[in-house]
PDB file of C-alpha atoms in Angstrom:
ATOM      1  CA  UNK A 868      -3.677 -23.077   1.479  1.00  0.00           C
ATOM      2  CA  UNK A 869      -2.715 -20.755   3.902  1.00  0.00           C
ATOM      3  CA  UNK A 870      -2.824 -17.126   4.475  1.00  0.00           C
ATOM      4  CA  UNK A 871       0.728 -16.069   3.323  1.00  0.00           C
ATOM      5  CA  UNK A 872      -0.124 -19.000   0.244  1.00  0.00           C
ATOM      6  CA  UNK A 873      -2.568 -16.928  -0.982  1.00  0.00           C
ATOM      7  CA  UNK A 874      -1.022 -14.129  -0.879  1.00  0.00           C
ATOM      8  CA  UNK A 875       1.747 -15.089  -2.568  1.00  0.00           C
ATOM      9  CA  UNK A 876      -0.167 -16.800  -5.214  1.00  0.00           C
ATOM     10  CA  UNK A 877      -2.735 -13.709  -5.305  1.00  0.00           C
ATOM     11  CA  UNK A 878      -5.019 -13.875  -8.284  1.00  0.00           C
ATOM     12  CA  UNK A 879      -7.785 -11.407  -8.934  1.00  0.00           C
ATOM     13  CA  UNK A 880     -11.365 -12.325  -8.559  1.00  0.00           C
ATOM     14  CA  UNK A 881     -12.721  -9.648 -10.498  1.00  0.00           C
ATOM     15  CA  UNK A 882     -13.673 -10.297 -14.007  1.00  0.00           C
ATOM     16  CA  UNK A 883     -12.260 -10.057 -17.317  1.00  0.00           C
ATOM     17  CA  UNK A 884      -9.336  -7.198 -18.593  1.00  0.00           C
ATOM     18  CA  UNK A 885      -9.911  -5.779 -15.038  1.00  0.00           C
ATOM     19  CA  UNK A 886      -8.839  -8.878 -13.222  1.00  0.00           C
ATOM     20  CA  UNK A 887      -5.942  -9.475 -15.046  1.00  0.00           C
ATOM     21  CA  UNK A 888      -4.726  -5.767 -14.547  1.00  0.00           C
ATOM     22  CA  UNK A 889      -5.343  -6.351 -10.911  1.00  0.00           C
ATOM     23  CA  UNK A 890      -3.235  -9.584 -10.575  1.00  0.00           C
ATOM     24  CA  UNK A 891      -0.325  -7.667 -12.153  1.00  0.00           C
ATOM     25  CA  UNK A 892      -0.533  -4.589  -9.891  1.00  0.00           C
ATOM     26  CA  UNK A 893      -0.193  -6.951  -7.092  1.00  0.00           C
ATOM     27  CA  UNK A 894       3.047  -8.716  -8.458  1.00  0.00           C
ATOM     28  CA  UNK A 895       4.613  -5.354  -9.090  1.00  0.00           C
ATOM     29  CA  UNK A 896       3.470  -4.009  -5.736  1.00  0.00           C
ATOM     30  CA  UNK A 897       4.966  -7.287  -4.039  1.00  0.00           C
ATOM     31  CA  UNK A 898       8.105  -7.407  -5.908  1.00  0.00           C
ATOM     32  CA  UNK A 899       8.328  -3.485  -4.891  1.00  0.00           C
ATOM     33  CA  UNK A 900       8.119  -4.275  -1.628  1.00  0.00           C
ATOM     34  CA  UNK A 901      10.090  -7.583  -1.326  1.00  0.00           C
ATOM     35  CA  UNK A 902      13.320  -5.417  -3.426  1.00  0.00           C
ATOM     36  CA  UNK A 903      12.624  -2.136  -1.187  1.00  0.00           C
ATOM     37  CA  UNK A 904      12.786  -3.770   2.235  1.00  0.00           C
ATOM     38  CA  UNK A 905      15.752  -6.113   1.216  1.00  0.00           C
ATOM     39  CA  UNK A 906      17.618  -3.416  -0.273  1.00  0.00           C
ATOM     40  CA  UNK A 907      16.913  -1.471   3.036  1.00  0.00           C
ATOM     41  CA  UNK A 908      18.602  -3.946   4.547  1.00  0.00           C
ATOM     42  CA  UNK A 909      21.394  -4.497   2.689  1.00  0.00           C
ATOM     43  CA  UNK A 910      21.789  -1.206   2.403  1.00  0.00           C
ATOM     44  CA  UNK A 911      21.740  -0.458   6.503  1.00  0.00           C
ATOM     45  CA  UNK A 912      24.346  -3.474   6.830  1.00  0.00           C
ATOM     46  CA  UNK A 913      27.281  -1.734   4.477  1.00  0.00           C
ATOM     47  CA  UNK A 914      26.814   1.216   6.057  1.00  0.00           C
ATOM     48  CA  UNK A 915      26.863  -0.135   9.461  1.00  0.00           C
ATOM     49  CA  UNK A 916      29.950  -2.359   7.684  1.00  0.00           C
ATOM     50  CA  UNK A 917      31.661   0.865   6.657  1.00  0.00           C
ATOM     51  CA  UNK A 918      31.335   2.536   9.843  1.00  0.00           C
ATOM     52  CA  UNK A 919      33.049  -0.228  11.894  1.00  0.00           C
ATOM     53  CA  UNK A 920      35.499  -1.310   9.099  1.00  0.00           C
ATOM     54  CA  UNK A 921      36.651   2.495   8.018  1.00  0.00           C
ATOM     55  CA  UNK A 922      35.244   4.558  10.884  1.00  0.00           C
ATOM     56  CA  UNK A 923      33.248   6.398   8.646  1.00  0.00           C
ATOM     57  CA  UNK A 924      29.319   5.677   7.090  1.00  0.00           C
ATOM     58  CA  UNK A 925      28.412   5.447   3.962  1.00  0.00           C
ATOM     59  CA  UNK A 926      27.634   9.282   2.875  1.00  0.00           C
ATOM     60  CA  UNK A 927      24.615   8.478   0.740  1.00  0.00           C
ATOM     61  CA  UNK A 928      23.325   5.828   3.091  1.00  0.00           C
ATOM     62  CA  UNK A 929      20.899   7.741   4.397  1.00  0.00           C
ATOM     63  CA  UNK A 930      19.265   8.893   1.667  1.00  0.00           C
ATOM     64  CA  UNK A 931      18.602   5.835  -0.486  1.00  0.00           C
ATOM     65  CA  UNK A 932      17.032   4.663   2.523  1.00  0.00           C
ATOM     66  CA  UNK A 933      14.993   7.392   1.995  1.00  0.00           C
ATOM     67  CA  UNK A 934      13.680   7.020  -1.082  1.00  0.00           C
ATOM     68  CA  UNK A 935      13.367   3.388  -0.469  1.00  0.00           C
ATOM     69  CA  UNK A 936      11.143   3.846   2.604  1.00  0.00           C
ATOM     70  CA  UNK A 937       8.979   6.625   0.541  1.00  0.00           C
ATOM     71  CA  UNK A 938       8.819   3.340  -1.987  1.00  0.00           C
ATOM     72  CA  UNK A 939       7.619   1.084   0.443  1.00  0.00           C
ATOM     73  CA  UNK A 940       5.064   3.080   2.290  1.00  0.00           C
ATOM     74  CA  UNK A 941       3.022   4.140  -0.511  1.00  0.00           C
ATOM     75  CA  UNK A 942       3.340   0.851  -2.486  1.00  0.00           C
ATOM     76  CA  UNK A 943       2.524  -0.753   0.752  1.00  0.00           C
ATOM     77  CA  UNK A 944      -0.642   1.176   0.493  1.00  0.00           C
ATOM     78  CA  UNK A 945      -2.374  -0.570  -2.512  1.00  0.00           C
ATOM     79  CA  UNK A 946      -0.788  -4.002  -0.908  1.00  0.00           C
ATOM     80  CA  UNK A 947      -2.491  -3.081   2.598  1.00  0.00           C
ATOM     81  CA  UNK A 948      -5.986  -2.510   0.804  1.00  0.00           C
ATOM     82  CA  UNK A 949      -5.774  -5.115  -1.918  1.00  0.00           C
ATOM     83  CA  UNK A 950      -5.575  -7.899   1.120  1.00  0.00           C
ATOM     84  CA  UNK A 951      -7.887  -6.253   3.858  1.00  0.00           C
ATOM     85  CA  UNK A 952      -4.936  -5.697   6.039  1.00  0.00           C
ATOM     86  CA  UNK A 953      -6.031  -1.926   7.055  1.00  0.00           C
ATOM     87  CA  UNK A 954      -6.767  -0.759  10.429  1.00  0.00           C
ATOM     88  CA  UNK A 955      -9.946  -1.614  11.135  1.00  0.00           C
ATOM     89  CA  UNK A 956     -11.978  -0.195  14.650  1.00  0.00           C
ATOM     90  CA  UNK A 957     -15.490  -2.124  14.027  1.00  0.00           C
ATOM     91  CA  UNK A 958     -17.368  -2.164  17.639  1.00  0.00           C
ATOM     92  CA  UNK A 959     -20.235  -0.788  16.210  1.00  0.00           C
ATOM     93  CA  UNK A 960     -19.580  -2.315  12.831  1.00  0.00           C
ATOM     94  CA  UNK A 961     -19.515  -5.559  14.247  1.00  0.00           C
ATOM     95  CA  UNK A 962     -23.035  -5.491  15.896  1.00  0.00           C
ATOM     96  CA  UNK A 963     -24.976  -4.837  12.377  1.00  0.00           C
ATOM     97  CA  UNK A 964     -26.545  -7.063  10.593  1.00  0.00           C
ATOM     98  CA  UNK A 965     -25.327  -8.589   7.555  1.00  0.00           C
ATOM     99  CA  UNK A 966     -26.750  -6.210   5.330  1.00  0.00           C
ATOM    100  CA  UNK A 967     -26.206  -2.897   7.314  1.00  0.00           C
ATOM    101  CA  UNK A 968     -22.464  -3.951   7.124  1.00  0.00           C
ATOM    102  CA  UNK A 969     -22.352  -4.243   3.659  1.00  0.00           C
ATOM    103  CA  UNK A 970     -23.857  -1.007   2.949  1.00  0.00           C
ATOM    104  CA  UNK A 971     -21.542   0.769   5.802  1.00  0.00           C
ATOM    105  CA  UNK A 972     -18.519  -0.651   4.275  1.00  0.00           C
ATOM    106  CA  UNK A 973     -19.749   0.310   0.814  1.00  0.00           C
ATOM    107  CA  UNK A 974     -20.164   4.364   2.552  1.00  0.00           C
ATOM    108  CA  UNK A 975     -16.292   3.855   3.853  1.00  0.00           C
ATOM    109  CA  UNK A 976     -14.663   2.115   0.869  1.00  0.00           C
ATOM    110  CA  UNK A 977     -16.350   4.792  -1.455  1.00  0.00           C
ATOM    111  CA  UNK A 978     -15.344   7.695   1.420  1.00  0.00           C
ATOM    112  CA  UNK A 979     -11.476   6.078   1.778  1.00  0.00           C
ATOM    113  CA  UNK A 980     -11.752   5.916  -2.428  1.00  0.00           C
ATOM    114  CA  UNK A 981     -12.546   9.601  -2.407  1.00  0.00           C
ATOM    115  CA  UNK A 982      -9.979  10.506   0.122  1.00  0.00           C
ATOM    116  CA  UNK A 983      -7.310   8.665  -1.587  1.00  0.00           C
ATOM    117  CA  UNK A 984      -7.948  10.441  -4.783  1.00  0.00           C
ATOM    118  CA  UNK A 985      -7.847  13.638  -2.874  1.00  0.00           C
ATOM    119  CA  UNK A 986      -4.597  13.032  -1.404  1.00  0.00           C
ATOM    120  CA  UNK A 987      -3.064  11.828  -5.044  1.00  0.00           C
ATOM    121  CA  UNK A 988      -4.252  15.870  -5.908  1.00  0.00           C
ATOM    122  CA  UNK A 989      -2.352  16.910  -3.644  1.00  0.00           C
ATOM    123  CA  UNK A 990       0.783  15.396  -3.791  1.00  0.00           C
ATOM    124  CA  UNK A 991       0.353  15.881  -7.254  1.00  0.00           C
ATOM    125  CA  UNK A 992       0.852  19.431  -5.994  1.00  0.00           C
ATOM    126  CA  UNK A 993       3.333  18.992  -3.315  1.00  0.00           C
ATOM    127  CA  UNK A 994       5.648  17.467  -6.165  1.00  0.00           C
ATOM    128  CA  UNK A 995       5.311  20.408  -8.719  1.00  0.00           C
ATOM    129  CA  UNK A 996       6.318  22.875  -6.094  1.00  0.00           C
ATOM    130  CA  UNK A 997       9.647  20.799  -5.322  1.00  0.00           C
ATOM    131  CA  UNK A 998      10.155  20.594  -9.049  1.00  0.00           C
ATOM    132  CA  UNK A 999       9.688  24.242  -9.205  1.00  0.00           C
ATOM    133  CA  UNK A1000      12.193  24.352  -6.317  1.00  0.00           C
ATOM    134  CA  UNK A1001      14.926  22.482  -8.151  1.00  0.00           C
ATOM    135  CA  UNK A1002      16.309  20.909  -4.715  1.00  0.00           C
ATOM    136  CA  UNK A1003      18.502  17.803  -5.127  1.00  0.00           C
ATOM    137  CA  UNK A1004      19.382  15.736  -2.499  1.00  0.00           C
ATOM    138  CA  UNK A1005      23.294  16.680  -1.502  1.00  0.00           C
ATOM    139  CA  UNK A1006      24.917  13.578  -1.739  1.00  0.00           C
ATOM    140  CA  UNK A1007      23.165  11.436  -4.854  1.00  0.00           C
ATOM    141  CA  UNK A1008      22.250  14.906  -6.256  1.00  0.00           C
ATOM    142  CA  UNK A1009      18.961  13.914  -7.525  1.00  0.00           C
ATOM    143  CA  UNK A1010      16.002  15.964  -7.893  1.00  0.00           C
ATOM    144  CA  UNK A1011      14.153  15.614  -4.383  1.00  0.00           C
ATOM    145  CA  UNK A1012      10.347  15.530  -6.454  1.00  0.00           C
ATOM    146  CA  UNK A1013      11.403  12.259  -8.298  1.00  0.00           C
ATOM    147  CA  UNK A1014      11.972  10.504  -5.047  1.00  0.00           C
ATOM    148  CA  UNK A1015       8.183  11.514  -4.361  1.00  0.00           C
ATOM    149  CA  UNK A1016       6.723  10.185  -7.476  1.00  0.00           C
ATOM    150  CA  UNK A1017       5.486   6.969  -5.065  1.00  0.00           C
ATOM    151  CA  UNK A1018       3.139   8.901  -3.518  1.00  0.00           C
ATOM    152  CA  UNK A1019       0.674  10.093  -6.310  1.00  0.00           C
ATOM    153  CA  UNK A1020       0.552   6.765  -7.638  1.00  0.00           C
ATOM    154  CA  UNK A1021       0.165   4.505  -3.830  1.00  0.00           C
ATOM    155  CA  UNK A1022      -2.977   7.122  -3.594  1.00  0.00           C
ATOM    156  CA  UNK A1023      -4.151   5.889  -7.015  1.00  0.00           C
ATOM    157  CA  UNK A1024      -3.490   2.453  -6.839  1.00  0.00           C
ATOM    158  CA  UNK A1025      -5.293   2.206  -3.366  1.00  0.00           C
ATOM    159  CA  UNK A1026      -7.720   4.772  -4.190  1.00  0.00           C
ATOM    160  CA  UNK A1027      -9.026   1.980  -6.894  1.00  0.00           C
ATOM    161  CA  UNK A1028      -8.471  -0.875  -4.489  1.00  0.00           C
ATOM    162  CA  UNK A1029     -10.832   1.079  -2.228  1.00  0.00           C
ATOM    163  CA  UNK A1030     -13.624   1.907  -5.362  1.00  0.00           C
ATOM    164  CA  UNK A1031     -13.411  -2.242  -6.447  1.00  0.00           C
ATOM    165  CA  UNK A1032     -14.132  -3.611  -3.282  1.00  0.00           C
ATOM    166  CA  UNK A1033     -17.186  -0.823  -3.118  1.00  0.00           C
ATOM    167  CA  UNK A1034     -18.430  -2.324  -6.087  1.00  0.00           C
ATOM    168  CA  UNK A1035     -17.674  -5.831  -5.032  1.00  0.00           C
ATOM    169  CA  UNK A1036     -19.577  -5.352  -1.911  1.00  0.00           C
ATOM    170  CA  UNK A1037     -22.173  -3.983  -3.946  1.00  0.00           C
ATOM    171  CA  UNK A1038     -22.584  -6.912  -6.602  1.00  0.00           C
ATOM    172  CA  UNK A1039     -21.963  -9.780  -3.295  1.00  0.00           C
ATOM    173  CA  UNK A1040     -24.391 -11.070  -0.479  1.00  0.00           C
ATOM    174  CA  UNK A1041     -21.462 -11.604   1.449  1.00  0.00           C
ATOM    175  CA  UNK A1042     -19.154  -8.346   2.889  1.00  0.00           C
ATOM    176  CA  UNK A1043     -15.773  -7.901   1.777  1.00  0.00           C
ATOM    177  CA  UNK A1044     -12.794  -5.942   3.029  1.00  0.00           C
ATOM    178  CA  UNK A1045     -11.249  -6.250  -0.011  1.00  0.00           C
ATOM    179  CA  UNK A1046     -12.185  -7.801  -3.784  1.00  0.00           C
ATOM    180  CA  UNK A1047     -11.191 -11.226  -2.213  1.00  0.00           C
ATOM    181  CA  UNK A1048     -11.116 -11.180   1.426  1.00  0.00           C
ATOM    182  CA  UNK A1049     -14.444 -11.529   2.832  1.00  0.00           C
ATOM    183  CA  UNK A1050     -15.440  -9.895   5.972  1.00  0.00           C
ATOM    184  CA  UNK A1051     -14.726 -11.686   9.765  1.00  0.00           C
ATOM    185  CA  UNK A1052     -12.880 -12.852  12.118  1.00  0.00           C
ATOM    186  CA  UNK A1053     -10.546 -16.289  12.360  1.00  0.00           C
ATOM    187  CA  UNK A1054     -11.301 -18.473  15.242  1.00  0.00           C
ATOM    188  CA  UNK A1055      -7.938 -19.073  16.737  1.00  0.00           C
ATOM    189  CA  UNK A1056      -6.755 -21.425  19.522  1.00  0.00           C
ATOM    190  CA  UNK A1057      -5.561 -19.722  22.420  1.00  0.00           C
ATOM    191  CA  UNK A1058      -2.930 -22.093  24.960  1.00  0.00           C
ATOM    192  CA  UNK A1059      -3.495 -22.021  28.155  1.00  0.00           C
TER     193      UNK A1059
END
């Protein structure tokens, strides 16, 4: 099966209620994702349609894309973590032992956990004071905090992604970068 297989067929390792919770997160955060970016697109095309066809864009063109790219990013967050595809910079990392690496990625998926939570505070925050603001966007004249609501909840969702694969690193021999994608590197042919 390969890579993009098993993504596409993603089914949670962890046990029980929590497993099943986690495989539908991940079909909701893919179909997010999948509708956002193709709705981007079409989206991008009519206006770019519009402005050849009638010399004039689409007026609220710009801001669904917007909202949809607010979407993306921060369901793209919980996506990013729940299949180890986060930035990584592991020169020291690399040279530990087996163990040491496990515990050091236990330290920064317990540290990124914490951080995430932190950041769902405040844009918890951020969104009650544009509430409190009442600004609407001009042309689709809605509120400007509901097109924010992604963010609390891609800081949750990863936020837990982050405190699972803690806890799966902690209950494993073997060192994970998330609850199903073990730790290391893919030999790869190279062409001369």
């Amino acid at each position: 099966m390969t890579e993009e297989e098993s993504e596409k067929n993603y089914r949670s390792t962890l046990p029980g209620p929590l497993g099943i919770i986690d495989t539908w997160i991940s079909r909701a955060e893919s179909a997010i994702l999948a509708l956002g970016v193709i709705l981007m697109a079409v989206n991008t095309v009519a206006n770019v349609v519009s402005r050849f066809a009638l010399g004039e864009s689409l007026h609220f063109s710009e801001e669904i894309n917007r909202i949809l790219i607010v979407m993306v990013t921060f369901a793209g967050l919980g996506y990013a973590a729940r299949h180890g595809r986060h930035i990584r910079m592991s020169a020291f990392y690399d040279a530990l032992p087996t163990g040491a690496r496990r515990w050091l990625m236990v330290a920064i998926c317990l540290f990124t956990s914490l951080v995430m939570f932190v950041l769902c505070y405040f844009s918890i925050g951020y969104i009650e004071t544009l509430y409190g603001r009442g600004r609407v966007l001009p042309s689709l004249s809605v509120p400007v905090w509901m097109i924010y609501l992604w963010v609390p909840v891609g800081f949750t969702i990863t936020g837990i992604q982050y405190l699972l694969t803690a806890i799966k690193n902690l209950t494993s021999r073997d060192v994970y970068l998330s609850t199903h994608v073990v730790d290391g590197y893919k030999d790869t042919e190279t062409e001369v």
